[in-house]
Amino acid sequence: MSRRSVSAKDVADLAGVSRAAVSRCFTPGASVSPDTRARILKAADQLGYQVNRLASGLIRNETGLVALIASEIATPYRSHLLSALTEALQQAGKVALVINTDRSDASVERAMRQAISYRTDAAIILSGMPDQSLAETCLRNGMRLVLINRDEEREGALRVRVDDAEAGRRAVAILFAAGCRRIALASSAADTPSLRGREHGFREAATRSGIDWIEERRGMTSYETGRTLGMALLARPDRPDGIFCTTDLMACGIMDVARWRLGIRIPEQLSLIGFDDIAQAGWEGYNLTTFRQPVDEIARRSIDWLLSGNGGDSIKELAIETTLVMRRSVAQGVVATT
Amino acid sequence: MSRRSVSAKDVADLAGVSRAAVSRCFTPGASVSPDTRARILKAADQLGYQVNRLASGLIRNETGLVALIASEIATPYRSHLLSALTEALQQAGKVALVINTDRSDASVERAMRQAISYRTDAAIILSGMPDQSLAETCLRNGMRLVLINRDEEREGALRVRVDDAEAGRRAVAILFAAGCRRIALASSAADTPSLRGREHGFREAATRSGIDWIEERRGMTSYETGRTLGMALLARPDRPDGIFCTTDLMACGIMDVARWRLGIRIPEQLSLIGFDDIAQAGWEGYNLTTFRQPVDEIARRSIDWLLSGNGGDSIKELAIETTLVMRRSVAQGVVATT
DNA sequence: CTGAAAGCGCTTACAG
DNA sequence: CTGAAAGCGCTTACAG
């Protein structure tokens, strides 16, 4: 705020060269003689010179900034994904601008405008959805768009999708094979694309199998909601003996309520399957069987796409596969299912 | 990358005014007649104009960017703090540039250079420490510096400290009051200022009280380390009946190993106290008595300081108090201690 | 209130 | 290989 920082001009003066030479010295692949390069580098080091990315972004039309737009970023799954994304971005020489939203359309819109303001090279959206016109504005400005676990498509954007429905279907098969005869779907009322997919797959397979099933959907995706869900599902006389919970975080809540409040033994009296494979699912206190989202792969492939020029016919959809992580929250059934 | 985005010139042309007028229209407090303002706003909206913060940052010498430098950002405590900081920053009209480090000096240095490159208004450092000269470079450039839970001071930077040692001392008193007669300190080998403070307080109080105590320090601060610590401390015949663990995350590991591997009942056979009050500490499966770090307060006060001009004699240190959260991991002792 | 002009720090053809 | 010059999109005195 007070003093201005050292500029290329300062370095040029000290090294006895032109400003252009200094610029070239810091531009990969530009031609500078070894001698002047050495002089410039020395002067730069002496002065503590750091190229001003604001100015260079302005004329090169590439800032190195990538916006990460998400809600509930302190949540285990989200923070893991954010961390992977940030890391992958850094590997690629970019830097993450993280913008918190409250999942309302208005806040997503505000976030997108921020991204435009800073002329980020791309925006990766993990929650909510910008409307079509705003997305077009971004694309028109040359900004690339990645939508993670979103439903709708946006012309020119990359959609990253996980096989949610398939997981829901497999969960039913696993519970059935474990000997469960009355199963339940537990989910939040958040109504996001991912949740919908998992719910849909479950319902489809459960209905088709003819097995006795119920469902419960409440609140937002949180541990607390899991507890509510657990009480609603397990405090009744005809309680289910198997539950597929659309999120590990909620599954932890269900498990705790079952175990500590209702005295239900897991997996002997209740089989439970989650989704995400957050760190806690692997903790000894939970040992939750779940579907793992390959967070690092999602991050890596998203960033790869971002970096791979904007070829007109580049891929528009990335299908990511989850993998089943068998732990100890499902009863040993008659048949081992994978 | 392809096309350039719409600029103030475009808006000016459409509205039939000068570029300066457009600029003023988006500068709070600048004088524009209601009539021209309306025309400009209309044109801007039509064109989808968004002020270029790169350019404005360049001349105003204020970018609105704040760097958040931290390692292990997917960890419960860190992600919570990061989330609070991001949120507070947004409330203040700033935006967070988050930079991941691996806690090595080199990576912190790289992060700081990034921050300088983007001319962030400030940098908030949660892990590691930049060397003096680099910190001075930042300060000289008018960048403000906040050090959270760091030891050393940097002239002109704000240090935010939590009463770590006091917590360590109180933990000893609580364990003693709970009837524990052989207590242990469990910590990671990470050797960060916060950990050192908590360890120091514990040792001091334990030694002074004359109670029988041991300690174990291993690995990095993680759940897994907690399990290792638990095995080391609890699988021995003369195992402690009370443990103060410097981090909730590790305490969860200790608790799980005690309960599920060694069959030790908590709190009947073992009292456990953690630190941080991460979400999991409040989960029914853990119910961990711990010291809460007021994350939102830390974030809010740090940002307040950032915003409050750089008055020469502004405060340089912020002492934050933790509060004891009594849950159910400590045995009911003779006396209730708070 | 409003516009013309200068300037922030950079990069990039264009000559030499 | 190197420098002079133009220009990126903005803001801010300076006149009017």
XYZ file of C-alpha atoms (C1' of nucleotides) in Angstrom:
708
model
C 0.000 0.000 0.000
C 2.646 2.506 1.022
C 5.653 2.056 -1.214
C 5.620 0.601 -4.698
C 7.502 -2.581 -5.184
C 10.520 -3.048 -7.380
C 9.761 -3.183 -11.092
C 11.475 -4.397 -14.240
C 12.629 -0.854 -14.797
C 14.607 -0.910 -11.573
C 16.237 -4.156 -12.545
C 16.955 -2.895 -16.054
C 18.621 0.233 -14.708
C 20.771 -1.684 -12.300
C 21.790 -4.232 -14.914
C 22.275 -1.613 -17.589
C 19.824 -3.124 -20.071
C 16.387 -2.316 -21.426
C 13.118 -3.226 -19.731
C 12.419 -5.539 -22.644
C 15.509 -7.550 -21.874
C 14.399 -8.043 -18.297
C 11.024 -9.205 -19.472
C 12.600 -11.686 -21.870
C 14.831 -12.980 -19.153
C 11.778 -14.115 -17.232
C 9.870 -15.388 -20.240
C 10.574 -19.049 -20.952
C 12.004 -19.496 -24.421
C 12.827 -15.871 -25.133
C 16.252 -15.083 -26.502
C 18.742 -13.455 -24.177
C 22.487 -13.823 -24.304
C 23.985 -15.775 -21.422
C 25.913 -12.708 -20.397
C 22.995 -10.291 -20.105
C 20.874 -13.000 -18.550
C 23.439 -13.383 -15.808
C 23.619 -9.637 -15.214
C 19.847 -9.363 -15.086
C 19.403 -12.302 -12.769
C 21.986 -10.868 -10.434
C 20.338 -7.470 -10.364
C 16.904 -9.056 -9.898
C 18.121 -11.090 -7.008
C 19.778 -8.109 -5.433
C 16.615 -6.072 -5.648
C 14.279 -8.906 -4.749
C 12.458 -8.509 -8.026
C 9.379 -10.610 -8.679
C 7.519 -10.344 -11.970
C 4.190 -8.605 -11.448
C 1.605 -11.189 -12.492
C -1.091 -8.549 -12.551
C 0.634 -6.649 -15.302
C 1.729 -9.721 -17.200
C -1.718 -11.239 -16.888
C -3.145 -8.063 -18.277
C -1.307 -8.168 -21.554
C -0.770 -11.895 -21.958
C -4.398 -12.499 -21.204
C -3.516 -15.354 -18.915
C -3.364 -14.848 -15.203
C -2.430 -18.241 -13.858
C -5.399 -17.907 -11.529
C -8.060 -20.613 -11.319
C -11.238 -20.101 -9.306
C -12.451 -22.912 -7.076
C -16.086 -22.355 -6.236
C -17.604 -24.450 -3.490
C -19.824 -24.491 -0.441
C -19.148 -26.172 2.896
C -15.434 -26.297 2.357
C -14.627 -27.473 5.864
C -16.420 -30.756 5.313
C -14.204 -33.875 5.015
C -15.033 -34.670 1.417
C -14.952 -31.106 0.170
C -11.767 -30.167 1.917
C -10.114 -33.255 0.519
C -11.179 -32.417 -3.009
C -10.178 -28.800 -2.579
C -6.809 -29.849 -1.287
C -6.238 -32.165 -4.243
C -7.325 -29.499 -6.686
C -5.124 -26.859 -5.114
C -2.195 -29.213 -5.166
C -2.699 -30.226 -8.805
C -3.061 -26.586 -9.768
C 0.201 -25.709 -8.104
C 1.976 -28.566 -9.822
C 0.810 -27.012 -13.062
C 2.093 -23.588 -12.079
C -1.359 -22.153 -11.453
C -2.788 -20.825 -8.239
C -6.181 -21.354 -6.665
C -8.611 -18.585 -5.851
C -11.068 -20.191 -3.504
C -14.512 -18.752 -3.255
C -16.983 -19.919 -0.678
C -20.638 -20.063 -1.597
C -23.707 -20.865 0.428
C -25.072 -22.943 -2.439
C -27.658 -20.320 -3.319
C -27.760 -19.277 -6.960
C -27.020 -15.715 -5.953
C -23.810 -16.631 -4.212
C -22.632 -18.768 -7.116
C -23.299 -15.855 -9.400
C -21.330 -13.547 -7.168
C -18.477 -16.024 -7.168
C -18.463 -16.209 -10.943
C -18.359 -12.440 -11.215
C -15.381 -12.429 -8.880
C -13.685 -14.946 -11.125
C -14.373 -12.788 -14.170
C -13.110 -9.713 -12.344
C -9.804 -11.371 -11.747
C -9.788 -12.848 -15.216
C -9.107 -16.326 -13.915
C -8.027 -18.745 -16.616
C -10.679 -21.164 -15.455
C -13.324 -21.820 -12.861
C -14.020 -25.153 -11.248
C -17.468 -25.385 -9.766
C -18.149 -27.880 -7.004
C -21.451 -26.575 -5.701
C -24.426 -24.871 -7.240
C -24.706 -23.874 -10.838
C -24.248 -20.597 -12.661
C -27.000 -19.777 -15.076
C -26.488 -20.298 -18.748
C -25.871 -16.669 -19.661
C -23.245 -16.164 -16.994
C -21.516 -19.359 -18.054
C -21.542 -18.107 -21.608
C -20.005 -14.833 -20.526
C -17.171 -16.776 -18.953
C -16.635 -18.950 -21.967
C -16.784 -15.931 -24.248
C -14.022 -14.346 -22.189
C -11.892 -17.387 -22.856
C -12.359 -18.760 -19.369
C -12.590 -22.515 -19.124
C -15.232 -24.163 -17.028
C -15.203 -27.432 -15.128
C -18.350 -28.662 -13.446
C -17.846 -31.365 -10.859
C -20.865 -33.472 -10.093
C -23.276 -31.165 -11.807
C -26.254 -32.258 -13.847
C -26.941 -29.762 -16.536
C -24.439 -29.197 -19.218
C -22.968 -25.946 -20.290
C -21.760 -25.762 -23.856
C -17.981 -25.824 -23.834
C -17.586 -26.820 -20.213
C -16.176 -30.067 -18.918
C -18.489 -32.148 -16.794
C -16.959 -34.548 -14.355
C -19.364 -37.233 -13.253
C -19.069 -40.144 -10.900
C -21.032 -43.375 -11.336
C -23.477 -42.529 -8.577
C -26.412 -44.591 -9.780
C -24.255 -47.636 -10.231
C -23.081 -47.350 -6.645
C -26.668 -47.192 -5.452
C -27.438 -50.358 -7.368
C -24.408 -52.169 -6.076
C -25.224 -51.191 -2.531
C -28.537 -52.982 -2.821
C -26.854 -56.106 -4.163
C -24.281 -56.099 -1.395
C -26.837 -55.647 1.349
C -28.944 -58.408 -0.095
C -25.992 -60.749 -0.375
C -25.153 -59.932 3.236
C -28.471 -61.365 4.212
C -30.421 -58.166 4.718
C -34.124 -58.521 4.048
C -35.414 -55.086 4.876
C -33.222 -52.314 3.645
C -33.285 -48.557 3.718
C -32.032 -45.629 1.759
C -30.845 -42.761 3.923
C -30.120 -39.432 2.309
C -30.224 -35.722 2.865
C -32.871 -33.483 1.393
C -30.201 -31.455 -0.365
C -31.270 -32.701 -3.758
C -27.950 -32.370 -5.518
C -27.169 -34.267 -8.727
C -24.828 -36.690 -6.971
C -27.311 -37.516 -4.256
C -30.090 -37.915 -6.772
C -28.001 -40.347 -8.775
C -27.192 -42.513 -5.795
C -30.788 -42.468 -4.621
C -32.057 -43.317 -8.054
C -29.758 -46.305 -8.438
C -30.789 -47.623 -5.056
C -34.509 -47.280 -5.700
C -34.224 -48.882 -9.071
C -32.325 -51.927 -7.851
C -34.359 -52.286 -4.675
C -37.620 -52.158 -6.539
C -36.425 -54.583 -9.172
C -35.188 -57.038 -6.572
C -38.553 -57.082 -4.871
C -36.905 -56.714 -1.512
C -38.699 -54.848 1.262
C -37.358 -51.324 1.396
C -37.989 -47.878 2.824
C -36.337 -44.503 2.544
C -35.764 -41.415 4.592
C -34.508 -38.059 3.363
C -33.848 -35.138 5.672
C -31.870 -31.970 6.266
C -28.557 -31.066 4.744
C -25.589 -33.317 4.253
C -24.021 -33.413 7.697
C -23.137 -35.638 10.605
C -26.071 -34.251 12.543
C -28.449 -35.178 9.769
C -27.045 -38.677 9.947
C -28.076 -38.899 13.564
C -31.569 -37.700 12.767
C -31.767 -40.193 9.957
C -30.554 -42.954 12.244
C -33.188 -42.221 14.863
C -35.926 -42.024 12.268
C -34.927 -45.297 10.677
C -33.806 -47.362 13.647
C -36.035 -46.403 16.544
C -39.031 -48.057 14.886
C -40.056 -51.640 15.620
C -39.792 -52.792 12.012
C -36.368 -51.306 11.657
C -34.239 -52.125 8.620
C -31.307 -54.523 8.860
C -29.352 -52.814 6.099
C -28.874 -49.157 5.150
C -27.270 -47.447 2.206
C -26.435 -43.903 3.196
C -25.597 -41.549 0.354
C -22.747 -39.935 2.203
C -20.106 -41.189 4.634
C -20.515 -38.160 6.832
C -24.160 -38.982 7.423
C -23.339 -42.681 7.729
C -21.053 -41.871 10.654
C -24.003 -40.191 12.348
C -26.225 -43.182 11.720
C -23.613 -45.538 13.051
C -23.059 -43.531 16.208
C -26.742 -43.302 16.952
C -27.225 -46.995 16.302
C -24.340 -47.992 18.456
C -24.332 -45.549 21.321
C -27.941 -44.566 21.571
C -29.861 -47.627 20.485
C -27.379 -50.330 21.365
C -27.498 -51.877 17.903
C -24.452 -53.950 17.006
C -22.771 -53.356 13.671
C -22.577 -55.338 11.490
C -24.332 -58.153 13.350
C -27.657 -56.369 13.637
C -27.252 -53.693 11.050
C -25.249 -53.488 7.849
C -24.294 -50.032 6.695
C -22.790 -48.757 3.447
C -21.677 -45.210 2.782
C -20.327 -43.183 -0.096
C -17.186 -41.015 -0.588
C -14.628 -42.767 1.543
C -13.767 -39.807 3.688
C -10.916 -40.268 6.128
C -13.250 -41.035 9.007
C -14.729 -44.007 7.156
C -11.352 -45.656 7.543
C -11.049 -44.843 11.230
C -11.158 -47.849 13.471
C -14.268 -46.583 15.227
C -16.252 -46.661 12.004
C -14.651 -49.105 9.637
C -17.277 -48.215 7.117
C -17.758 -50.102 3.878
C -18.122 -47.459 1.233
C -17.604 -46.361 -2.345
C -14.443 -44.423 -2.817
C -14.419 -41.301 -4.921
C -10.959 -41.106 -6.430
C -10.415 -37.526 -5.403
C -6.858 -37.262 -6.651
C -7.823 -38.649 -10.013
C -10.713 -36.223 -10.296
C -8.383 -33.355 -9.516
C -5.635 -34.499 -11.822
C -7.837 -35.148 -14.796
C -9.738 -31.916 -14.383
C -6.537 -29.934 -14.347
C -5.137 -31.906 -17.262
C -8.169 -30.918 -19.273
C -7.739 -27.306 -18.255
C -4.161 -27.319 -19.415
C -4.735 -29.149 -22.690
C -5.448 -26.126 -24.886
C -9.041 -25.482 -25.765
C -9.275 -27.661 -28.837
C -12.758 -27.349 -30.265
C -13.526 -31.012 -30.128
C -11.946 -31.776 -26.791
C -13.908 -34.020 -24.475
C -16.878 -32.595 -22.689
C -17.549 -35.274 -20.137
C -15.390 -37.267 -17.809
C -16.840 -40.401 -16.275
C -15.096 -41.349 -13.078
C -15.481 -44.743 -11.470
C -15.806 -45.276 -7.772
C -14.349 -48.355 -6.179
C -15.940 -50.349 -3.440
C -13.947 -50.375 -0.233
C -14.988 -53.371 1.808
C -14.523 -52.813 5.502
C -16.450 -54.110 8.459
C -19.805 -52.447 8.527
C -21.523 -55.097 6.433
C -22.435 -58.530 7.766
C -20.667 -61.529 6.309
C -23.299 -62.869 3.922
C -23.841 -66.118 2.093
C -22.053 -64.955 -1.015
C -19.165 -62.580 -1.363
C -20.188 -59.825 -3.735
C -17.893 -57.385 -5.401
C -7.479 -16.842 -23.991
C -9.130 -16.403 -27.367
C -11.157 -13.218 -27.330
C -10.583 -10.267 -25.086
C -13.315 -9.465 -22.667
C -15.377 -6.310 -22.669
C -13.590 -3.273 -21.322
C -14.512 0.126 -19.949
C -13.948 1.521 -23.425
C -16.724 -0.648 -24.839
C -19.098 0.495 -22.141
C -18.081 4.123 -22.620
C -18.717 3.914 -26.346
C -22.118 2.348 -25.902
C -23.142 4.834 -23.239
C -21.661 7.764 -25.098
C -19.358 8.865 -22.296
C -15.639 8.838 -21.561
C -13.701 5.921 -20.144
C -13.090 8.014 -17.046
C -16.795 8.300 -16.419
C -17.171 4.545 -16.535
C -14.342 4.163 -14.092
C -15.914 6.646 -11.717
C -19.206 4.912 -11.945
C -17.643 1.821 -10.418
C -15.539 3.663 -7.873
C -17.374 4.172 -4.586
C -17.640 7.825 -3.756
C -16.699 9.245 -7.123
C -18.892 11.914 -8.591
C -21.157 10.973 -11.480
C -24.511 12.513 -12.299
C -27.503 10.261 -11.758
C -28.283 10.436 -15.425
C -24.911 9.303 -16.771
C -24.638 6.740 -14.016
C -27.897 5.206 -15.198
C -26.746 5.163 -18.817
C -23.425 3.605 -17.901
C -24.958 0.985 -15.661
C -27.359 0.037 -18.390
C -24.620 -0.283 -20.974
C -22.447 -2.235 -18.575
C -25.216 -4.627 -17.824
C -25.987 -5.066 -21.490
C -22.387 -5.867 -22.278
C -21.799 -7.940 -19.171
C -19.003 -5.633 -18.126
C -16.954 -6.508 -15.080
C -14.180 -4.229 -13.843
C -10.798 -5.798 -14.506
C -9.266 -6.177 -11.050
C -5.886 -6.871 -12.567
C -5.730 -3.465 -14.142
C -7.279 -1.668 -11.206
C -5.002 -3.510 -8.818
C -2.078 -2.408 -10.886
C -2.672 1.298 -10.508
C -4.473 1.433 -7.191
C -1.825 -0.761 -5.665
C -4.449 -2.849 -3.943
C -5.564 -6.096 -5.416
C -8.143 -7.370 -2.972
C -6.202 -10.623 -2.927
C -5.045 -12.205 0.327
C -2.767 -15.238 0.359
C -3.552 -18.072 2.748
C -0.476 -20.206 3.181
C -0.884 -23.574 4.870
C 0.033 -27.229 4.822
C -2.306 -30.187 5.244
C -5.363 -28.242 4.327
C -7.655 -31.263 4.220
C -7.238 -31.862 7.924
C -10.268 -31.094 10.142
C -8.716 -28.243 12.068
C -6.990 -26.632 9.113
C -9.911 -26.863 6.765
C -12.097 -25.311 9.420
C -9.713 -22.418 9.929
C -9.281 -21.972 6.195
C -13.002 -21.941 5.723
C -13.480 -19.307 8.421
C -10.698 -17.191 6.985
C -12.056 -17.431 3.452
C -15.483 -16.495 4.673
C -14.280 -13.520 6.704
C -12.223 -12.345 3.764
C -15.207 -12.454 1.473
C -17.311 -10.528 3.963
C -14.641 -7.874 3.747
C -14.698 -7.848 -0.040
C -11.367 -9.617 -0.382
C -10.645 -12.941 -1.975
C -8.452 -15.782 -0.811
C -5.550 -17.153 -2.763
C -4.822 -20.448 -1.110
C -1.372 -21.870 -1.382
C -0.526 -25.338 -0.198
C 2.847 -25.958 1.357
C 4.516 -29.103 2.543
C 5.782 -27.276 5.628
C 9.348 -27.192 4.306
C 11.018 -23.799 4.325
C 11.464 -23.995 0.573
C 7.784 -24.403 -0.072
C 6.859 -21.570 2.252
C 9.334 -19.414 0.411
C 7.814 -20.383 -2.918
C 4.387 -19.549 -1.572
C 5.524 -16.132 -0.426
C 7.007 -15.398 -3.819
C 3.707 -16.329 -5.396
C 1.968 -13.926 -3.065
C 4.389 -11.174 -4.023
C 3.931 -11.958 -7.704
C 0.226 -11.383 -7.410
C 0.755 -8.393 -5.170
C -1.621 -9.724 -2.555
C -2.648 -7.135 -0.002
C -1.692 -9.534 2.733
C -0.503 -13.024 3.516
C -1.745 -15.155 6.364
C 0.646 -17.891 7.306
C -0.641 -20.987 9.077
C 2.309 -23.320 8.604
C 6.032 -22.915 8.411
C 7.828 -19.628 8.537
C 9.310 -17.381 5.883
C 12.783 -16.174 6.636
C 13.322 -12.687 7.891
C 14.530 -11.170 4.631
C 11.606 -12.507 2.645
C 9.193 -11.251 5.264
C 10.856 -7.874 5.057
C 10.488 -7.847 1.301
C 6.771 -8.397 1.753
C 6.412 -5.697 4.341
C 8.458 -3.314 2.237
C 6.048 -3.902 -0.637
C 3.234 -2.821 1.614
C 1.971 -6.329 2.114
C 0.598 -7.105 5.561
C 1.544 -10.257 7.352
C -0.388 -12.369 9.828
C 1.299 -15.289 11.525
C -1.030 -17.760 13.143
C 0.458 -19.906 15.855
C 4.010 -19.029 14.961
C 6.790 -18.483 17.419
C 9.242 -16.005 16.094
C 8.187 -12.498 15.483
C 8.556 -10.533 12.330
C 8.720 -6.797 12.691
C 5.438 -5.332 11.521
C 3.544 -8.593 11.356
C 0.626 -9.610 13.521
C 1.107 -12.715 15.607
C -1.949 -14.616 16.675
C -1.317 -16.887 19.601
C -3.469 -19.260 21.538
C -2.936 -20.026 25.227
C -1.352 -23.404 24.522
C 0.725 -23.698 27.655
C -2.195 -22.804 29.866
C -4.239 -25.582 28.284
C -1.458 -28.065 28.983
C -1.439 -27.000 32.606
C -5.177 -27.189 32.947
C -5.215 -30.632 31.407
C -2.976 -31.885 34.179
C -5.236 -30.374 36.820
C -8.339 -31.872 35.267
C -6.839 -35.319 34.978
C -5.658 -35.157 38.542
C -9.041 -34.026 39.788
C -10.600 -36.891 37.859
C -8.609 -39.263 39.983
C -5.828 -40.112 37.554
C -2.587 -40.978 39.273
C -0.396 -41.842 36.332
C -0.785 -39.520 33.419
C 0.747 -39.195 29.997
C 1.471 -36.560 27.438
C 0.885 -37.713 23.879
C 2.089 -35.572 21.024
C 3.462 -35.680 17.535
C 7.098 -35.112 16.733
C 6.162 -32.224 14.479
C 7.688 -29.683 16.832
C 5.523 -26.729 15.915
C 5.132 -23.738 18.225
C 1.585 -24.702 19.221
C 2.522 -28.245 20.074
C 5.569 -27.101 21.977
C 3.436 -24.753 24.036
C 0.940 -27.411 24.994
C 3.690 -29.881 25.800
C 5.535 -27.355 27.865
C 2.503 -26.466 29.939
C 1.787 -30.100 30.614
C 5.335 -30.928 31.656
C 5.543 -27.946 33.909
C 2.302 -28.669 35.739
C 2.889 -32.398 35.902
C 6.356 -31.956 37.318
C 5.205 -29.391 39.809
C 2.323 -31.552 40.987
C 4.652 -34.438 41.687
C 2.287 -36.812 39.934
C 3.676 -39.827 38.108
C 3.885 -38.986 34.428
C 5.358 -40.134 31.122
C 5.359 -38.840 27.599
C 5.426 -40.121 24.061
C 6.070 -38.085 20.915
C 5.885 -39.598 17.442
C 5.271 -38.970 13.762
C 3.283 -36.163 12.262
C -0.011 -34.839 13.505
C -2.503 -37.362 12.195
C -5.088 -39.914 13.173
C -2.639 -42.677 12.354
C -0.059 -41.193 14.685
C -2.718 -41.221 17.363
C -3.078 -44.954 16.958
C 0.661 -45.436 17.191
C 0.759 -43.270 20.272
C -2.110 -45.207 21.798
C -0.399 -48.535 21.286
C 2.870 -47.229 22.685
C 1.223 -45.777 25.749
C -1.517 -48.278 26.496
C -0.171 -51.692 25.603
C 2.253 -51.580 28.506
C 1.506 -53.068 31.924
C 1.985 -49.817 33.808
C -0.258 -47.948 31.448
C -1.427 -44.445 32.289
C -4.979 -43.791 33.454
C -5.091 -40.309 31.979
C -3.749 -38.817 28.750
C -3.503 -35.297 27.442
C -3.133 -35.451 23.696
C -2.010 -32.244 21.998
C -4.423 -32.621 19.135
C -7.981 -33.949 18.809
C -7.134 -35.743 15.606
C -4.514 -37.824 17.379
C -6.772 -38.217 20.405
C -9.355 -39.884 18.169
C -6.709 -42.391 17.145
C -5.771 -43.055 20.748
C -9.384 -43.516 21.713
C -10.069 -45.928 18.888
C -7.043 -48.026 19.656
C -7.891 -48.063 23.352
C -11.477 -49.013 22.794
C -11.411 -51.324 19.813
C -8.006 -52.849 20.001
C -7.224 -52.984 23.694
C -10.719 -53.119 25.140
C -10.109 -50.218 27.482
C -13.260 -48.436 28.617
C -13.400 -44.679 28.397
C -13.650 -42.832 30.697
C -13.855 -45.570 33.357
C -10.376 -46.927 32.715
C -8.846 -44.086 30.831
C -9.445 -40.356 30.816
C -8.538 -38.515 27.662
C -8.279 -34.825 26.863
C -7.617 -33.367 23.447
C -7.069 -29.971 21.909
C -8.742 -28.006 19.065
C -12.329 -29.150 19.298
C -12.573 -30.412 15.755
C -15.990 -31.558 14.618
C -15.211 -35.204 15.320
C -14.519 -34.461 18.977
C -18.195 -33.670 19.298
C -19.319 -36.805 17.513
C -21.155 -39.256 19.710
C -18.539 -41.931 19.107
C -15.840 -39.791 20.638
C -17.401 -37.283 22.962
C -13.997 -35.918 23.645
C -13.280 -33.406 26.358
C -11.071 -30.817 24.750
C -9.938 -27.225 24.507
C -11.742 -25.316 21.829
C -9.847 -23.018 19.543
C -12.261 -20.235 18.643
C -11.638 -20.534 14.935
C -14.197 -17.965 13.860
C -12.844 -15.463 16.330
C -9.294 -16.043 15.128
C -10.400 -15.486 11.556
C -12.485 -12.444 12.296
C -9.896 -10.688 14.397
C -7.097 -11.424 11.950
C -9.088 -9.946 9.098
C -10.126 -6.977 11.210
C -6.494 -6.221 11.821
C -5.742 -6.526 8.122
C -8.458 -4.055 7.286
C -7.649 -1.541 10.001
C -5.144 0.571 8.058
C -1.494 0.043 8.860
C -1.175 2.458 11.713
C 2.414 2.420 12.926
C 1.615 1.484 16.474
C -1.144 -0.982 15.784
C -1.125 -4.141 17.856
C 1.422 -6.760 17.045
C 0.129 -9.674 19.016
C -3.266 -11.172 19.521
C -3.764 -13.523 22.465
C -6.666 -15.849 21.918
C -8.217 -17.876 24.717
C -9.318 -21.441 24.349
C -12.309 -22.684 26.268
C -12.600 -26.039 27.892
C -15.355 -28.192 26.446
C -16.284 -30.818 28.967
C -17.643 -33.916 27.350
C -17.486 -37.532 28.397
C -13.943 -38.724 27.950
C -12.837 -37.791 31.443
C -13.828 -39.786 34.522
C -16.042 -38.115 37.082
C -13.549 -37.147 39.748
C -13.816 -36.078 43.335
C -13.913 -32.405 42.480
C -15.375 -30.690 39.452
C -12.685 -28.564 37.874
C -13.255 -25.851 35.275
C -20.042 16.746 -13.212
C -16.968 15.422 -17.143
C -13.140 14.439 -20.570
C -8.141 14.322 -22.189
C -3.928 12.800 -20.670
C -0.542 10.513 -18.037
C 0.957 6.445 -16.020
C 0.780 1.520 -13.388
C 4.225 -2.699 -14.902
C 4.370 -5.588 -18.115
C 4.985 -8.089 -23.178
C 5.518 -8.251 -27.965
C 6.081 -7.329 -32.716
C 9.389 -4.482 -35.215
C 13.765 -2.878 -36.614
C 18.445 -3.091 -36.259
C 20.606 -10.729 -29.338
C 18.717 -6.076 -28.148
C 16.130 -1.585 -27.581
C 12.332 1.862 -28.682
C 7.608 1.961 -29.010
C 2.935 0.635 -28.677
C -0.620 -1.125 -25.990
C -3.262 -4.149 -22.136
C -7.398 -1.920 -18.993
C -7.634 0.713 -15.584
C -7.536 5.277 -12.205
C -6.520 9.817 -10.952
C -5.120 14.458 -10.741
C -6.014 18.379 -13.795
C -8.714 21.585 -16.315
C -12.948 23.089 -17.719
